[in-house]
Amino acid sequence: MQWSGRMTRTLTILGLESSCDDTAAAVVRQTDDEQAQILSSIVFGQTELHSAFGGVVPEIAARAHAEKLDVSVKQALTEAGVGLHDLDAIAVTAGPGLIGGVISGVMCAKGIAAGTGLPLVGVNHLAGHALTPRLTDGVAYPYLMLLVSGGHCQFLIARGPESFTRLGSTIDDAPGEAFDKTARLLGLQQPGGPSVQAEAENGDPNRYRFPRPLLDRPDCNLSFSGLKTALMRMRDQVVGEKGGLTRQDRADLCAGFQAAIVDVLREKTARAIRLYLEENPACPTVAVAGGVAANSAIRAALKQVCADNGARFLAPPLSLCTDNAAMIAYAGLERFKSGARDGMELGARPRWPLDQSSPAMLGSGKKGAKA
Amino acid sequence: MLPGPLSLTLHSPEDTADFARNLGALLVPGDCLLLEGEIGAGKTHFARSLIQSLQDMPEDVPSPTFTLVQFYETTAGELWHTDLYRLSALEEITELGLEDAFNTAICLVEWPDRLAELTPAHALRLVFATVPGDLDTRTLSLNWSDPKWTPRLNEVLND
């Protein structure tokens, strides 16, 4: 911690993230309550394209994460121009996610904390995403957050670094997964997000009509599983009639599918905004995070629904929407400022819902995947 | 005693859920169900119905495609719901810890073809298929070589 003559306080946090397909490290700094700065943000291995839509190559091996973590931390510190002695705390994703990866990150963070004497702060991966609008734009609580990615789809009201209310979520597949599976069913390239979007741009969204699941229910829950089944049937029907799919058929199927996703997200977002506005936030803000936010049709629809409801719409840059360690460092920084510290007993939680506490799976006598 | 293999027609998603609940009620740690079928054939719907029927407080059962494995504490013991679609090498299955789980947990495995020689011999194989022109119906064929499944399936089907 640095105290200057004017009694300002600067905090510098190293963040580690290895809960999903990527391994990442970053350094974030904040002076008092000024806008936080990302001094470095390293995402090891995967291309931006892959990570944008949930990744196609899972990194399961805890060993591989461990090796990449060392390299990532070193590079993050070098690019930030800081040494370990300049840090105030180590923040690490402690879940939810693939257990091998989470354990690697937690062990690496514990090692650095033990070696340097720095405090350790465990972070919920989803809280990292949910706090990103504060990292990038200094948004004030409470704001409405839509997390929409390969593995997640939920509406949250963020009230504090550890205080979230879930208004609704997918009851089955996440939209990113629906895009990937649609691409698979139509023989398009993975990841499915960009390839389905590209096809949809040349298609007629009205030729094939797909269901809008759960729109008949008044809540904010979503369902995307039935959409892929409907798409498969439509494909089989066209193939059955004509013996194959033309380019135009494929484009129209993609356009119809994307239109259904957009409609569902638009309508459920409108409902979530109305619930959020009941709280009378001074400056209503709706933010989106997750790789699916890169889809331009979805982004345009969300922007419009925010404008219609008098809320500000915020979409952080894609590199901070997808998995990264800057968000973990920042979420750790907020927890650190609120006085939170974790000891060497910090456990990895494969399941860790944001809006409720659930016990750590490891450290409570339960055995997870090999670490 | 029923001979295997066995074919069933499930006329609706509710039918599938009923079958999942009835079979789920007989599962114990060390049991493994291999769930096969094309995208949209109903594998995850079956798994979700089964898992939720074994929970005191039914919680979310998200698709495991992205996370590879989801763990649950159930009234019947620890349960692993896994989707191997994104895996490409056998070592990855070992890394996930699945081989141990086959003996210590209830395992529901989607895309089990990835298991190759690691496929547990004691598993029950369920193959789901859609029916052309019928939106809701699924056919389900069951295959097993471990005799433990015969009386259990008898019980489920005579219910």
XYZ file of C-alpha atoms in Angstrom:
530
model
C 0.000 0.000 0.000
C 1.279 3.451 -0.856
C 0.316 6.470 1.210
C 1.236 9.784 -0.359
C 1.498 13.170 1.376
C -2.195 13.881 0.743
C -3.119 10.638 2.499
C -4.392 8.940 -0.623
C -4.285 5.189 -0.668
C -3.255 3.170 -3.697
C -3.967 -0.556 -3.859
C -2.333 -2.903 -6.352
C -3.795 -6.392 -6.741
C -2.635 -9.431 -8.693
C -5.500 -11.567 -9.973
C -5.406 -15.208 -11.130
C -8.091 -16.996 -13.159
C -8.063 -20.629 -14.259
C -11.610 -21.848 -13.695
C -12.588 -22.446 -17.321
C -10.796 -23.006 -20.580
C -8.280 -20.200 -20.178
C -5.437 -19.423 -17.817
C -5.031 -15.742 -16.986
C -3.224 -13.290 -14.713
C -3.595 -9.517 -14.373
C -2.589 -6.541 -12.247
C -5.146 -3.867 -11.349
C -4.497 -0.670 -9.394
C -6.847 1.805 -7.771
C -6.166 5.024 -5.879
C -8.881 5.847 -3.372
C -12.203 5.656 -5.171
C -10.855 6.807 -8.505
C -11.354 4.760 -11.644
C -9.381 1.510 -11.382
C -6.601 0.931 -13.896
C -5.695 -2.333 -15.587
C -1.887 -2.372 -15.561
C -1.742 -5.712 -17.375
C -4.076 -8.526 -18.400
C -2.663 -11.760 -19.770
C -4.877 -14.512 -21.169
C -2.700 -17.468 -21.974
C -3.120 -19.705 -24.965
C -6.450 -19.336 -26.652
C -7.318 -16.939 -29.436
C -9.696 -14.128 -28.715
C -12.133 -15.647 -31.176
C -12.296 -18.924 -29.309
C -12.638 -17.422 -25.882
C -15.261 -15.007 -27.193
C -17.850 -17.725 -27.531
C -17.067 -19.942 -24.634
C -14.040 -21.723 -25.996
C -13.876 -24.917 -27.957
C -10.824 -26.513 -26.429
C -11.312 -27.230 -22.758
C -8.158 -27.183 -20.661
C -8.760 -29.920 -18.192
C -5.287 -30.764 -17.097
C -4.568 -29.142 -13.750
C -0.876 -29.531 -14.587
C -1.222 -27.495 -17.757
C -3.019 -24.723 -15.863
C -0.283 -24.761 -13.239
C 2.445 -24.367 -15.847
C 0.589 -21.588 -17.657
C -0.155 -19.801 -14.378
C 3.537 -19.360 -13.591
C 4.213 -17.907 -17.028
C 1.098 -15.730 -16.929
C 1.898 -14.273 -13.484
C 5.444 -13.467 -14.533
C 4.269 -11.783 -17.718
C 1.484 -9.878 -15.931
C 3.958 -8.466 -13.406
C 6.491 -7.582 -16.124
C 3.931 -5.843 -18.324
C 2.547 -3.950 -15.329
C 6.063 -2.900 -14.379
C 5.602 -4.039 -10.794
C 7.240 -6.611 -8.559
C 5.664 -8.830 -5.931
C 6.710 -6.295 -3.271
C 4.509 -3.649 -4.937
C 1.365 -5.733 -4.465
C -1.177 -5.382 -1.656
C -2.995 -8.680 -2.124
C -3.410 -11.764 -4.320
C -6.897 -12.400 -5.681
C -7.838 -15.750 -7.168
C -10.907 -17.415 -8.639
C -12.027 -19.995 -6.069
C -14.986 -21.219 -8.158
C -17.295 -22.057 -9.751
C -15.658 -24.008 -12.538
C -13.676 -27.048 -13.501
C -12.221 -28.291 -10.285
C -8.719 -29.100 -11.553
C -8.248 -25.608 -12.933
C -9.683 -23.886 -9.870
C -7.435 -25.859 -7.535
C -4.363 -24.995 -9.655
C -5.173 -21.298 -9.396
C -5.905 -21.420 -5.674
C -2.699 -23.368 -4.986
C -0.636 -20.953 -7.065
C -2.156 -17.968 -5.230
C -1.557 -19.601 -1.864
C 2.048 -20.228 -2.837
C 2.594 -16.569 -3.717
C 0.767 -15.427 -0.585
C 2.807 -17.739 1.638
C 6.085 -16.733 -0.012
C 5.445 -12.982 0.193
C 3.251 -12.692 3.265
C 0.610 -10.914 1.155
C -3.083 -11.352 1.991
C -5.123 -13.796 -0.075
C -8.618 -12.992 -1.371
C -10.844 -15.648 -2.980
C -13.188 -14.454 -5.716
C -16.306 -15.939 -7.262
C -15.719 -16.104 -11.022
C -19.255 -14.842 -11.686
C -18.725 -11.906 -9.309
C -15.709 -11.035 -11.447
C -17.946 -10.780 -14.511
C -20.674 -8.999 -12.578
C -18.319 -6.293 -11.207
C -16.680 -5.588 -14.564
C -18.885 -2.502 -15.232
C -17.357 -0.945 -12.110
C -13.852 -1.769 -13.310
C -14.392 -0.302 -16.783
C -16.843 2.531 -16.091
C -17.072 3.028 -12.348
C -20.818 2.264 -12.382
C -22.530 2.843 -9.022
C -24.556 0.164 -7.203
C -27.215 -1.029 -7.748
C -27.078 -1.913 -11.438
C -28.642 -4.669 -13.513
C -26.316 -7.220 -15.036
C -26.980 -9.741 -17.804
C -24.363 -12.499 -17.871
C -24.642 -14.324 -21.163
C -21.997 -16.776 -22.328
C -21.282 -20.358 -23.321
C -21.978 -21.585 -19.815
C -24.161 -18.925 -18.214
C -27.254 -16.857 -18.697
C -28.574 -14.905 -15.728
C -29.970 -11.552 -14.665
C -28.459 -10.116 -11.492
C -28.917 -6.938 -9.532
C -25.450 -6.063 -8.210
C -25.687 -4.253 -4.860
C -22.184 -4.721 -3.495
C -18.991 -6.736 -4.033
C -20.652 -9.768 -2.463
C -24.290 -8.835 -2.687
C -26.238 -9.993 -5.724
C -29.875 -10.793 -6.330
C -30.627 -13.197 -9.137
C -33.796 -12.234 -10.967
C -33.751 -15.196 -13.320
C -31.531 -17.552 -15.258
C -31.566 -20.252 -17.889
C -33.205 -23.439 -16.708
C -31.185 -25.520 -19.185
C -28.682 -24.466 -21.858
C -26.884 -21.126 -22.084
C -27.232 -19.151 -25.349
C -23.551 -19.640 -26.249
C -24.097 -23.378 -26.081
C -27.212 -23.044 -28.262
C -25.136 -21.200 -30.886
C -22.418 -23.880 -30.750
C -24.933 -26.696 -31.115
C -26.741 -24.930 -33.955
C -23.422 -24.627 -35.781
C -22.809 -28.333 -35.193
C -26.257 -29.269 -36.516
C -25.758 -27.175 -39.652
C -22.166 -28.175 -40.313
C -20.778 -24.709 -39.562
C -17.452 -23.933 -37.974
C -16.914 -23.822 -34.214
C -17.153 -21.676 -32.246
C -20.777 -21.354 -33.297
C -21.414 -17.738 -32.263
C -19.539 -15.954 -35.042
C -20.369 -18.511 -37.757
C -24.122 -18.567 -37.024
C -24.164 -14.757 -36.865
C -22.361 -14.512 -40.220
C -24.845 -16.899 -41.861
C -27.813 -15.133 -40.261
C -26.770 -11.830 -41.831
C -27.651 -13.264 -45.264
C -30.795 -15.030 -44.106
C -34.496 -14.322 -43.827
C -35.512 -14.524 -40.144
C -39.178 -15.006 -41.065
C -38.928 -18.050 -43.329
C -38.544 -20.520 -40.468
C -40.350 -19.754 -37.256
C -38.770 -21.087 -34.060
C -40.331 -21.222 -30.593
C -39.749 -18.468 -28.015
C -39.446 -20.658 -24.893
C -40.864 -19.416 -21.575
C -42.135 -16.123 -22.998
C -45.554 -17.189 -21.759
C -44.246 -17.217 -18.197
C -44.069 -13.917 -16.360
C -40.693 -14.485 -14.664
C -37.144 -13.756 -15.867
C -36.127 -17.378 -16.392
C -34.996 -18.502 -19.824
C -34.751 -21.792 -21.710
C -32.791 -22.489 -24.867
C -32.662 -26.269 -24.967
C -35.848 -26.706 -27.001
C -34.571 -24.323 -29.645
C -31.860 -26.693 -30.837
C -34.356 -29.547 -31.030
C -36.684 -27.362 -33.109
C -33.788 -26.423 -35.366
C -32.810 -30.052 -35.836
C -36.381 -30.932 -36.837
C -36.612 -28.043 -39.261
C -33.299 -29.073 -40.803
C -34.427 -32.693 -41.139
C -37.695 -31.578 -42.685
C -35.930 -29.455 -45.303
C -33.416 -32.208 -46.011
C -36.280 -34.703 -46.281
C -38.113 -32.541 -48.795
C -35.211 -31.484 -50.968
C -32.492 -33.975 -50.237
C -30.156 -31.365 -48.760
C -29.702 -27.808 -47.544
C -28.903 -24.957 -49.911
C -26.758 -22.074 -48.758
C -29.893 -19.972 -48.505
C -31.712 -22.615 -46.427
C -28.838 -22.653 -44.005
C -28.700 -18.862 -43.798
C -32.471 -18.711 -43.226
C -32.290 -21.368 -40.492
C -29.535 -19.381 -38.770
C -31.483 -16.132 -39.114
C -34.651 -17.728 -37.697
C -32.721 -19.260 -34.806
C -30.912 -16.020 -33.970
C -34.169 -14.065 -34.152
C -35.689 -16.406 -31.567
C -32.724 -15.937 -29.197
C -32.844 -12.171 -29.685
C -36.605 -12.026 -29.019
C -36.322 -14.060 -25.831
C -33.375 -12.056 -24.497
C -35.066 -8.761 -25.406
C -38.344 -9.615 -23.685
C -36.777 -11.161 -20.572
C -34.359 -8.229 -20.294
C -37.322 -5.835 -20.445
C -38.930 -7.724 -17.557
C -35.709 -7.684 -15.546
C -35.326 -3.941 -16.154
C -38.857 -3.302 -14.888
C -38.106 -5.225 -11.663
C -34.834 -3.334 -11.282
C -36.479 0.051 -11.877
C -38.911 -0.648 -9.035
C -35.958 -0.010 -6.740
C -35.733 3.527 -8.126
C -32.005 3.542 -8.853
C -30.705 7.094 -9.214
C -28.952 6.372 -12.473
C -30.366 3.156 -13.945
C -27.670 1.154 -15.697
C -27.894 -2.177 -17.454
C -24.637 -3.932 -18.273
C -23.895 -7.085 -20.190
C -20.944 -9.466 -19.901
C -20.032 -12.761 -21.488
C -18.972 -13.764 -24.970
C -22.502 -13.829 -26.387
C -22.613 -10.042 -25.875
C -20.357 -9.927 -28.940
C -23.307 -10.894 -31.144
C -24.327 -7.676 -32.871
C -28.034 -8.530 -33.213
C -28.267 -9.334 -29.486
C -26.305 -6.227 -28.590
C -28.544 -4.006 -30.732
C -31.694 -5.483 -29.164
C -30.388 -4.963 -25.628
C -29.389 -1.408 -26.429
C -32.862 -0.691 -27.762
C -34.689 -2.227 -24.818
C -32.568 -0.135 -22.431
C -33.323 3.033 -24.392
C -37.042 2.199 -24.348
C -36.932 1.895 -20.566
C -34.773 4.913 -19.870
C -31.752 2.928 -18.698
C -28.126 3.390 -19.682
C -26.708 0.405 -21.593
C -23.139 -0.631 -21.021
C -21.128 -3.322 -22.775
C -17.502 -3.572 -21.638
C -14.922 -4.295 -24.379
C -15.025 -7.908 -25.500
C -11.641 -8.724 -23.951
C -13.178 -7.888 -20.560
C -16.532 -9.556 -21.304
C -14.936 -12.953 -21.745
C -12.856 -14.784 -19.150
C -9.926 -12.716 -17.907
C -8.013 -12.082 -14.701
C -8.410 -8.280 -14.581
C -11.997 -8.785 -13.421
C -10.768 -11.182 -10.731
C -8.119 -8.707 -9.554
C -10.770 -5.968 -9.463
C -13.367 -8.079 -7.632
C -10.592 -9.054 -5.205
C -9.745 -5.381 -4.770
C -13.346 -4.568 -3.812
C -13.443 -7.451 -1.361
C -10.066 -6.422 0.058
C -11.284 -2.841 0.574
C -14.328 -4.150 2.416
C -11.975 -5.956 4.785
C -12.281 -9.501 3.406
C -9.248 -11.785 3.791
C -8.981 -15.513 3.151
C -6.506 -17.778 4.860
C -4.677 -20.880 3.721
C -7.915 -22.791 4.245
C -9.431 -21.142 1.137
C -11.141 -24.001 -0.728
C -12.108 -24.561 -4.347
C -15.837 -24.606 -5.025
C -16.938 -26.318 -8.233
C -20.470 -24.983 -7.625
C -20.861 -21.532 -6.151
C -24.085 -19.659 -6.951
C -23.661 -15.900 -6.662
C -26.793 -15.239 -4.701
C -26.390 -17.775 -1.926
C -23.602 -19.347 0.063
C -22.868 -22.989 -0.506
C -20.182 -24.989 1.251
C -16.844 -25.613 -0.412
C -16.735 -29.070 -1.862
C -13.081 -29.598 -1.154
C -11.785 -29.257 2.326
C -15.091 -30.591 3.582
C -14.051 -34.176 3.091
C -15.398 -34.399 -0.444
C -13.240 -35.559 -3.248
C -13.338 -33.844 -6.620
C -11.483 -34.522 -9.815
C -7.771 -35.198 -9.596
C -5.829 -32.041 -9.028
C -36.536 -61.915 -15.949
C -36.283 -59.583 -18.856
C -33.768 -60.230 -21.551
C -31.673 -57.266 -22.768
C -31.651 -55.259 -24.937
C -34.939 -53.552 -24.369
C -36.840 -50.900 -26.329
C -39.274 -48.363 -24.955
C -41.386 -45.616 -26.458
C -41.581 -42.440 -24.412
C -44.550 -40.448 -25.637
C -43.777 -37.080 -24.082
C -41.130 -35.199 -22.093
C -43.212 -36.074 -18.999
C -42.975 -39.761 -19.920
C -39.197 -39.430 -20.129
C -39.163 -37.650 -16.757
C -41.271 -40.415 -15.183
C -38.923 -43.084 -16.449
C -35.919 -41.066 -15.225
C -37.449 -40.723 -11.748
C -38.301 -44.422 -11.505
C -34.853 -45.509 -12.615
C -33.194 -42.841 -10.449
C -34.918 -44.198 -7.346
C -32.986 -47.463 -7.765
C -29.512 -46.001 -8.311
C -26.654 -46.293 -5.839
C -23.062 -44.998 -5.948
C -21.077 -47.076 -8.423
C -23.904 -47.079 -10.972
C -23.186 -45.561 -14.354
C -25.667 -44.551 -17.066
C -24.322 -43.897 -20.558
C -26.649 -41.485 -22.367
C -26.427 -41.647 -26.144
C -28.325 -39.917 -28.927
C -28.099 -36.959 -31.284
C -28.284 -33.334 -30.158
C -31.850 -32.702 -29.059
C -32.660 -36.381 -28.478
C -33.412 -35.717 -24.814
C -30.271 -36.839 -22.959
C -30.016 -33.739 -20.793
C -33.766 -33.660 -20.152
C -33.544 -37.243 -18.886
C -30.517 -36.421 -16.716
C -32.108 -33.251 -15.303
C -35.314 -35.096 -14.382
C -33.349 -37.883 -12.723
C -31.079 -35.537 -10.748
C -33.900 -33.299 -9.561
C -35.885 -36.330 -8.393
C -32.979 -37.213 -6.090
C -32.797 -33.796 -4.445
C -34.646 -32.683 -1.313
C -34.674 -29.166 -2.724
C -34.563 -29.384 -6.518
C -31.823 -27.020 -7.711
C -30.702 -25.856 -11.138
C -29.299 -28.586 -13.338
C -27.469 -26.697 -16.076
C -26.229 -28.406 -19.200
C -22.745 -29.816 -18.540
C -21.562 -29.210 -22.100
C -19.557 -26.141 -21.173
C -18.340 -27.117 -17.714
C -17.752 -30.810 -18.663
C -18.825 -32.032 -15.214
C -21.448 -30.922 -12.720
C -21.411 -32.465 -9.251
C -24.492 -32.973 -7.104
C -25.117 -34.180 -3.577
C -28.253 -36.296 -3.825
C -30.352 -38.360 -1.487
C -28.734 -41.413 -3.118
C -25.166 -40.116 -2.702
C -22.722 -38.156 -4.817
C -23.733 -37.801 -8.474
C -21.635 -36.716 -11.464
C -23.322 -35.382 -14.588
C -20.790 -35.148 -17.367
C -20.756 -34.298 -21.069
C -17.706 -35.595 -22.906
C -18.488 -33.974 -26.265
C -15.694 -31.436 -26.058
C -13.055 -33.980 -25.050
C -10.584 -35.330 -27.537
C -8.120 -37.499 -25.617
C -8.422 -40.315 -23.114
C -6.008 -38.606 -20.721
C -8.580 -35.850 -20.328
C -11.061 -38.359 -18.953
C -8.462 -39.484 -16.454
C -7.797 -35.831 -15.537
C -11.474 -35.296 -14.848
C -11.300 -38.106 -12.316
C -14.073 -40.032 -14.024
C -12.477 -43.448 -13.652
C -12.602 -43.167 -9.866
C -16.087 -41.685 -9.958
C -17.369 -44.714 -11.879
C -16.820 -46.701 -8.695
C -17.652 -44.141 -6.027
C -20.470 -41.997 -7.440
C -23.593 -42.242 -9.558
C -22.431 -41.183 -13.022
C -24.577 -39.882 -15.877
C -22.388 -39.654 -18.966
C -23.420 -37.831 -22.156
C -21.464 -38.577 -25.361
C -19.944 -41.716 -23.783
C -18.359 -42.806 -27.097
C -15.393 -40.673 -26.006
C -14.727 -43.167 -23.201
C -13.552 -45.871 -25.636
C -11.740 -48.540 -23.596
C -12.451 -46.675 -20.351
C -16.176 -47.477 -20.719
C -17.195 -49.220 -17.495
C -18.433 -52.753 -18.157
C -21.062 -52.392 -15.418
C -22.782 -49.445 -17.103
C -26.346 -49.289 -18.403
C -26.465 -47.870 -21.927
C -29.459 -45.724 -22.909
C -29.836 -44.698 -26.553
C -32.370 -41.925 -27.213
C -33.765 -41.258 -30.688
C -36.314 -38.879 -32.132
C -39.244 -40.072 -34.240
C -39.719 -38.393 -37.631
C -42.913 -36.339 -37.760
C -43.573 -36.633 -34.027
C -42.283 -33.759 -31.933
C -42.674 -35.203 -28.469
C -42.001 -38.931 -28.788
C -38.619 -40.512 -28.175
C -37.587 -44.102 -28.543
C -35.223 -45.418 -25.917
C -33.218 -48.603 -26.178
C -31.489 -50.041 -23.157
C -28.437 -52.284 -23.251
C -26.487 -53.872 -20.423
C -24.244 -56.800 -19.692
C -24.065 -56.504 -15.899
C -26.875 -58.703 -14.459
C -27.532 -56.123 -11.713
C -29.636 -54.109 -14.145
C -32.108 -56.886 -15.023
C -34.135 -56.967 -11.775
C -34.002 -53.203 -11.498
C -35.358 -52.633 -14.988
C -37.999 -55.240 -14.290
C -39.043 -53.226 -11.273
C -39.095 -49.922 -13.179
C -41.110 -51.290 -16.068
C -43.605 -53.196 -13.963
C -44.301 -50.143 -11.850
